[in-house]
mmCIF file of C-alpha atoms in Angstrom:
data_model
loop_
_atom_site.group_PDB
_atom_site.id
_atom_site.type_symbol
_atom_site.label_atom_id
_atom_site.label_comp_id
_atom_site.label_asym_id
_atom_site.label_seq_id
_atom_site.Cartn_x
_atom_site.Cartn_y
_atom_site.Cartn_z
ATOM 1 C CA MET A 12 308.070 14.457 208.348
ATOM 2 C CA GLN A 13 304.397 15.103 209.167
ATOM 3 C CA LEU A 14 303.071 11.513 209.741
ATOM 4 C CA LYS A 15 299.152 13.281 210.367
ATOM 5 C CA GLN A 16 298.033 12.996 206.831
ATOM 6 C CA PHE A 17 299.270 9.790 206.613
ATOM 7 C CA ILE A 18 297.330 8.153 209.770
ATOM 8 C CA ASP A 19 293.976 6.546 209.474
ATOM 9 C CA HIS A 20 293.067 6.256 212.951
ATOM 10 C CA THR A 21 291.120 4.019 214.003
ATOM 11 C CA LEU A 22 289.277 1.548 216.272
ATOM 12 C CA LEU A 23 287.593 -1.410 214.608
ATOM 13 C CA LYS A 24 287.780 -3.767 218.150
ATOM 14 C CA PRO A 25 284.451 -4.828 218.537
ATOM 15 C CA THR A 26 283.873 -3.756 222.068
ATOM 16 C CA ALA A 27 284.405 -0.085 221.318
ATOM 17 C CA THR A 28 281.317 1.615 222.686
ATOM 18 C CA PRO A 29 279.303 4.899 221.047
ATOM 19 C CA ALA A 30 281.347 7.435 223.212
ATOM 20 C CA ASP A 31 284.548 5.213 221.956
ATOM 21 C CA ILE A 32 283.582 6.253 218.912
ATOM 22 C CA GLU A 33 283.457 9.948 219.813
ATOM 23 C CA LYS A 34 285.969 9.986 222.182
ATOM 24 C CA LEU A 35 288.042 8.746 218.737
ATOM 25 C CA CYS A 36 286.101 11.499 216.008
ATOM 26 C CA LEU A 37 287.781 14.360 218.535
ATOM 27 C CA GLU A 38 291.246 13.180 218.554
ATOM 28 C CA ALA A 39 291.514 12.503 214.847
ATOM 29 C CA ILE A 40 290.131 16.640 215.329
ATOM 30 C CA SER A 41 292.413 17.590 217.786
ATOM 31 C CA HIS A 42 295.288 16.091 215.852
ATOM 32 C CA GLN A 43 294.254 16.373 212.444
ATOM 33 C CA PHE A 44 294.648 13.066 210.790
ATOM 34 C CA ILE A 45 293.594 12.447 207.810
ATOM 35 C CA ALA A 46 290.838 9.646 208.475
ATOM 36 C CA ILE A 47 289.629 7.887 211.029
ATOM 37 C CA CYS A 48 288.300 3.558 210.194
ATOM 38 C CA ILE A 49 284.961 2.292 211.921
ATOM 39 C CA PRO A 50 282.245 -0.342 212.105
ATOM 40 C CA PRO A 51 279.253 0.977 209.301
ATOM 41 C CA ALA A 52 277.492 1.375 212.678
ATOM 42 C CA TYR A 53 278.483 3.905 213.542
ATOM 43 C CA LEU A 54 277.935 6.184 210.453
ATOM 44 C CA GLN A 55 276.334 8.153 210.778
ATOM 45 C CA LEU A 56 277.492 9.507 214.370
ATOM 46 C CA ALA A 57 281.155 9.885 213.015
ATOM 47 C CA LYS A 58 279.629 12.085 210.494
ATOM 48 C CA SER A 59 277.707 14.132 212.385
ATOM 49 C CA VAL A 60 280.898 14.934 215.474
ATOM 50 C CA LEU A 61 283.390 15.583 212.352
ATOM 51 C CA LYS A 62 280.411 17.542 209.564
ATOM 52 C CA SER A 63 282.583 20.706 210.636
ATOM 53 C CA SER A 64 286.505 19.285 210.297
ATOM 54 C CA ASN A 65 288.306 17.926 206.443
ATOM 55 C CA VAL A 66 288.351 14.292 208.177
ATOM 56 C CA LYS A 67 287.836 11.377 206.036
ATOM 57 C CA ILE A 68 285.567 8.635 207.653
ATOM 58 C CA ALA A 69 286.816 5.005 206.487
ATOM 59 C CA THR A 70 284.745 2.131 206.906
ATOM 60 C CA VAL A 71 284.929 -1.542 206.471
ATOM 61 C CA ILE A 72 282.436 -4.224 204.289
ATOM 62 C CA GLY A 73 283.709 -7.939 204.888
ATOM 63 C CA PHE A 74 284.860 -7.586 208.216
ATOM 64 C CA PRO A 75 286.880 -9.251 209.097
ATOM 65 C CA LEU A 76 287.167 -12.182 207.185
ATOM 66 C CA GLY A 77 285.449 -11.810 203.551
ATOM 67 C CA ALA A 78 283.391 -14.120 203.403
ATOM 68 C CA MET A 79 280.334 -13.020 202.728
ATOM 69 C CA THR A 80 278.810 -12.456 199.525
ATOM 70 C CA THR A 81 279.450 -10.135 197.125
ATOM 71 C CA ASP A 82 276.037 -9.289 196.585
ATOM 72 C CA ALA A 83 275.836 -8.959 200.402
ATOM 73 C CA LYS A 84 279.197 -6.737 200.330
ATOM 74 C CA VAL A 85 277.699 -4.539 197.363
ATOM 75 C CA PHE A 86 274.465 -3.599 199.899
ATOM 76 C CA GLU A 87 277.191 -3.025 202.472
ATOM 77 C CA ALA A 88 279.573 -0.670 200.507
ATOM 78 C CA LYS A 89 276.397 1.150 199.038
ATOM 79 C CA ASP A 90 274.667 1.545 202.500
ATOM 80 C CA ALA A 91 277.813 2.723 204.248
ATOM 81 C CA ILE A 92 278.302 5.759 201.316
ATOM 82 C CA THR A 93 274.481 6.039 201.785
ATOM 83 C CA LYS A 94 275.144 6.900 205.897
ATOM 84 C CA GLY A 95 278.351 9.288 205.227
ATOM 85 C CA ALA A 96 282.340 6.818 204.380
ATOM 86 C CA ASP A 97 284.356 9.143 202.162
ATOM 87 C CA GLU A 98 286.141 5.661 201.561
ATOM 88 C CA ILE A 99 284.773 2.236 202.126
ATOM 89 C CA ASP A 100 287.669 -1.032 203.119
ATOM 90 C CA MET A 101 286.798 -4.501 201.938
ATOM 91 C CA VAL A 102 288.081 -7.136 202.703
ATOM 92 C CA ILE A 103 288.055 -10.361 199.714
ATOM 93 C CA ASN A 104 286.937 -13.593 199.502
ATOM 94 C CA ILE A 105 290.178 -15.246 200.383
ATOM 95 C CA GLY A 106 289.111 -18.636 200.116
ATOM 96 C CA MET A 107 288.243 -17.835 196.674
ATOM 97 C CA LEU A 108 291.659 -16.838 195.353
ATOM 98 C CA LYS A 109 293.388 -19.392 197.368
ATOM 99 C CA ALA A 110 291.417 -21.675 194.738
ATOM 100 C CA GLY A 111 293.054 -20.121 191.996
ATOM 101 C CA ASP A 112 289.990 -17.935 191.192
ATOM 102 C CA THR A 113 291.170 -14.104 190.469
ATOM 103 C CA ASP A 114 288.129 -14.146 188.066
ATOM 104 C CA TYR A 115 285.672 -14.581 191.322
ATOM 105 C CA ILE A 116 288.362 -11.546 193.232
ATOM 106 C CA GLN A 117 288.079 -8.963 190.480
ATOM 107 C CA ASN A 118 284.830 -8.972 189.680
ATOM 108 C CA GLU A 119 283.758 -8.517 193.454
ATOM 109 C CA ILE A 120 285.905 -5.883 193.559
ATOM 110 C CA ALA A 121 284.614 -4.428 190.358
ATOM 111 C CA ALA A 122 281.016 -4.278 191.016
ATOM 112 C CA ILE A 123 281.661 -2.126 194.292
ATOM 113 C CA LYS A 124 283.764 0.236 192.760
ATOM 114 C CA LYS A 125 281.371 0.550 190.633
ATOM 115 C CA ALA A 126 278.852 1.018 193.625
ATOM 116 C CA ILE A 127 280.783 2.919 195.088
ATOM 117 C CA GLY A 128 281.581 5.859 192.431
ATOM 118 C CA SER A 129 283.936 8.329 193.381
ATOM 119 C CA LYS A 130 284.418 6.950 196.437
ATOM 120 C CA THR A 131 287.847 5.747 197.873
ATOM 121 C CA LEU A 132 287.853 1.834 197.450
ATOM 122 C CA LYS A 133 290.972 0.144 199.530
ATOM 123 C CA VAL A 134 291.239 -3.564 198.951
ATOM 124 C CA ILE A 135 292.287 -6.108 202.116
ATOM 125 C CA ILE A 136 293.985 -8.613 200.672
ATOM 126 C CA GLU A 137 294.932 -9.918 204.208
ATOM 127 C CA THR A 138 299.012 -10.719 203.281
ATOM 128 C CA CYS A 139 299.153 -12.701 206.204
ATOM 129 C CA TYR A 140 297.597 -15.492 204.604
ATOM 130 C CA LEU A 141 299.077 -15.337 201.410
ATOM 131 C CA SER A 142 301.634 -16.683 199.665
ATOM 132 C CA LEU A 143 303.493 -15.300 197.228
ATOM 133 C CA ALA A 144 302.050 -16.169 194.408
ATOM 134 C CA GLU A 145 298.956 -14.945 195.820
ATOM 135 C CA LYS A 146 299.546 -11.331 196.452
ATOM 136 C CA GLU A 147 300.463 -10.907 193.928
ATOM 137 C CA ALA A 148 297.504 -12.531 191.482
ATOM 138 C CA ALA A 149 295.066 -10.158 193.982
ATOM 139 C CA CYS A 150 297.182 -7.249 193.715
ATOM 140 C CA LYS A 151 297.041 -7.598 190.686
ATOM 141 C CA ALA A 152 292.810 -8.421 190.668
ATOM 142 C CA ALA A 153 292.471 -4.839 192.881
ATOM 143 C CA LEU A 154 294.008 -2.513 189.444
ATOM 144 C CA ASN A 155 292.106 -4.643 187.183
ATOM 145 C CA ALA A 156 289.363 -3.394 189.074
ATOM 146 C CA LYS A 157 290.252 -0.192 188.881
ATOM 147 C CA ALA A 158 290.345 0.018 192.739
ATOM 148 C CA ASP A 159 291.888 2.842 194.424
ATOM 149 C CA PHE A 160 294.686 1.093 197.725
ATOM 150 C CA LEU A 161 295.861 -1.453 198.128
ATOM 151 C CA LYS A 162 295.155 -2.727 202.241
ATOM 152 C CA THR A 163 297.754 -5.016 203.549
ATOM 153 C CA SER A 164 295.433 -6.597 207.000
ATOM 154 C CA THR A 165 292.705 -6.421 208.114
ATOM 155 C CA GLY A 166 294.937 -6.114 211.833
ATOM 156 C CA PHE A 167 292.524 -9.667 212.492
ATOM 157 C CA GLY A 168 294.310 -12.048 210.504
ATOM 158 C CA THR A 169 297.713 -13.497 212.683
ATOM 159 C CA GLY A 170 300.421 -10.782 211.540
ATOM 160 C CA GLY A 171 299.762 -7.011 210.174
ATOM 161 C CA ALA A 172 302.522 -5.648 207.974
ATOM 162 C CA THR A 173 305.702 -6.027 206.689
ATOM 163 C CA PHE A 174 307.878 -4.425 204.795
ATOM 164 C CA GLU A 175 308.490 -7.273 202.203
ATOM 165 C CA ASP A 176 304.177 -7.753 201.229
ATOM 166 C CA VAL A 177 304.629 -3.545 201.060
ATOM 167 C CA LYS A 178 306.857 -3.428 198.510
ATOM 168 C CA LEU A 179 305.220 -6.651 196.615
ATOM 169 C CA MET A 180 301.866 -4.129 196.503
ATOM 170 C CA LYS A 181 304.074 -0.926 195.222
ATOM 171 C CA ASN A 182 306.262 -2.793 193.007
ATOM 172 C CA ILE A 183 302.491 -3.763 191.604
ATOM 173 C CA ALA A 184 300.491 -1.067 192.072
ATOM 174 C CA GLY A 185 303.055 1.793 190.401
ATOM 175 C CA ASP A 186 301.686 4.628 190.062
ATOM 176 C CA LYS A 187 297.770 3.713 189.470
ATOM 177 C CA MET A 188 296.672 2.238 193.327
ATOM 178 C CA GLN A 189 298.325 3.546 196.547
ATOM 179 C CA ILE A 190 299.518 1.712 199.517
ATOM 180 C CA LYS A 191 297.262 1.763 203.203
ATOM 181 C CA ALA A 192 299.847 0.140 205.422
ATOM 182 C CA SER A 193 297.687 -1.162 208.225
ATOM 183 C CA GLY A 194 298.233 -4.129 211.330
ATOM 184 C CA GLY A 195 301.042 -4.030 214.133
ATOM 185 C CA ILE A 196 302.649 -0.065 213.840
ATOM 186 C CA LYS A 197 302.993 1.744 216.479
ATOM 187 C CA ASP A 198 306.459 3.035 216.981
ATOM 188 C CA ARG A 199 306.849 6.604 214.758
ATOM 189 C CA GLU A 200 310.453 4.666 213.166
ATOM 190 C CA THR A 201 308.247 1.981 211.854
ATOM 191 C CA ALA A 202 305.643 4.565 210.348
ATOM 192 C CA ILE A 203 308.094 5.873 208.374
ATOM 193 C CA LYS A 204 309.987 4.143 206.953
ATOM 194 C CA TYR A 205 306.913 2.685 205.260
ATOM 195 C CA ILE A 206 306.095 6.071 202.865
ATOM 196 C CA GLU A 207 309.860 5.635 202.374
ATOM 197 C CA LEU A 208 308.912 2.650 200.880
ATOM 198 C CA GLY A 209 305.703 4.192 199.195
ATOM 199 C CA VAL A 210 303.252 4.545 201.482
ATOM 200 C CA SER A 211 300.167 6.916 201.527
ATOM 201 C CA ARG A 212 298.492 5.315 204.674
ATOM 202 C CA LEU A 213 299.158 4.348 207.364
ATOM 203 C CA GLY A 214 295.616 1.991 209.067
ATOM 204 C CA THR A 215 296.429 2.435 213.132
ATOM 205 C CA SER A 216 295.752 2.630 216.685
ATOM 206 C CA SER A 217 297.785 4.182 217.449
ATOM 207 C CA GLY A 218 298.156 7.651 215.545
ATOM 208 C CA ILE A 219 298.004 9.189 218.933
ATOM 209 C CA LYS A 220 301.352 7.917 219.848
ATOM 210 C CA LEU A 221 303.407 8.206 216.681
ATOM 211 C CA VAL A 222 302.188 12.052 216.039
ATOM 212 C CA THR A 223 303.357 13.605 219.656
ATOM 213 C CA SER A 224 306.719 11.290 219.743
ATOM 214 C CA GLU A 225 307.165 12.883 216.409
ATOM 215 C CA GLU A 226 307.011 16.504 218.592
ATOM 216 C CA ASN A 227 308.880 15.723 221.878
#
């Protein structure tokens, strides 16, 4: 199995410099990763480095806490598209979900999807903070709001992706949404298991290690 077309080559550390982002882009070209995932401030830099490649550019919105206003997230998403993003990875408002206000979650996702049109929207539900019922509610809200992807984690919470969470997501998403597993994916065996469970993207900063281990 070739992992390269599943990998969102990711660099979201707060200390990442423009030089680090440029290096990430060049690595993505070299290894033919499907996408990079970077902070919005570096979109135009990434666009210039990747302009003659097929690598998609994903960025994060409402990241990593998700507690910004819907208006702020919508503005951020529109701004990101203007500056070259192909895909938006948004964080839901976790507190509103935990308060049981699934309408708020659904309406916010729908507003961002409307704002970005045909561009890809991935909804980060941050599974590590949620009960089983809350995970199900978040997935259903994303489905009803016509998001393109469910995504497990920011990588900045108390835990990352798990096989159990991906199974739950797949059960709700069916073939209507895709799934991105993110957080803690550091070896080839784990990556393959996620793909076998139905994941179509892997958010990882260990992408080079994953693909070079398959060549050895």
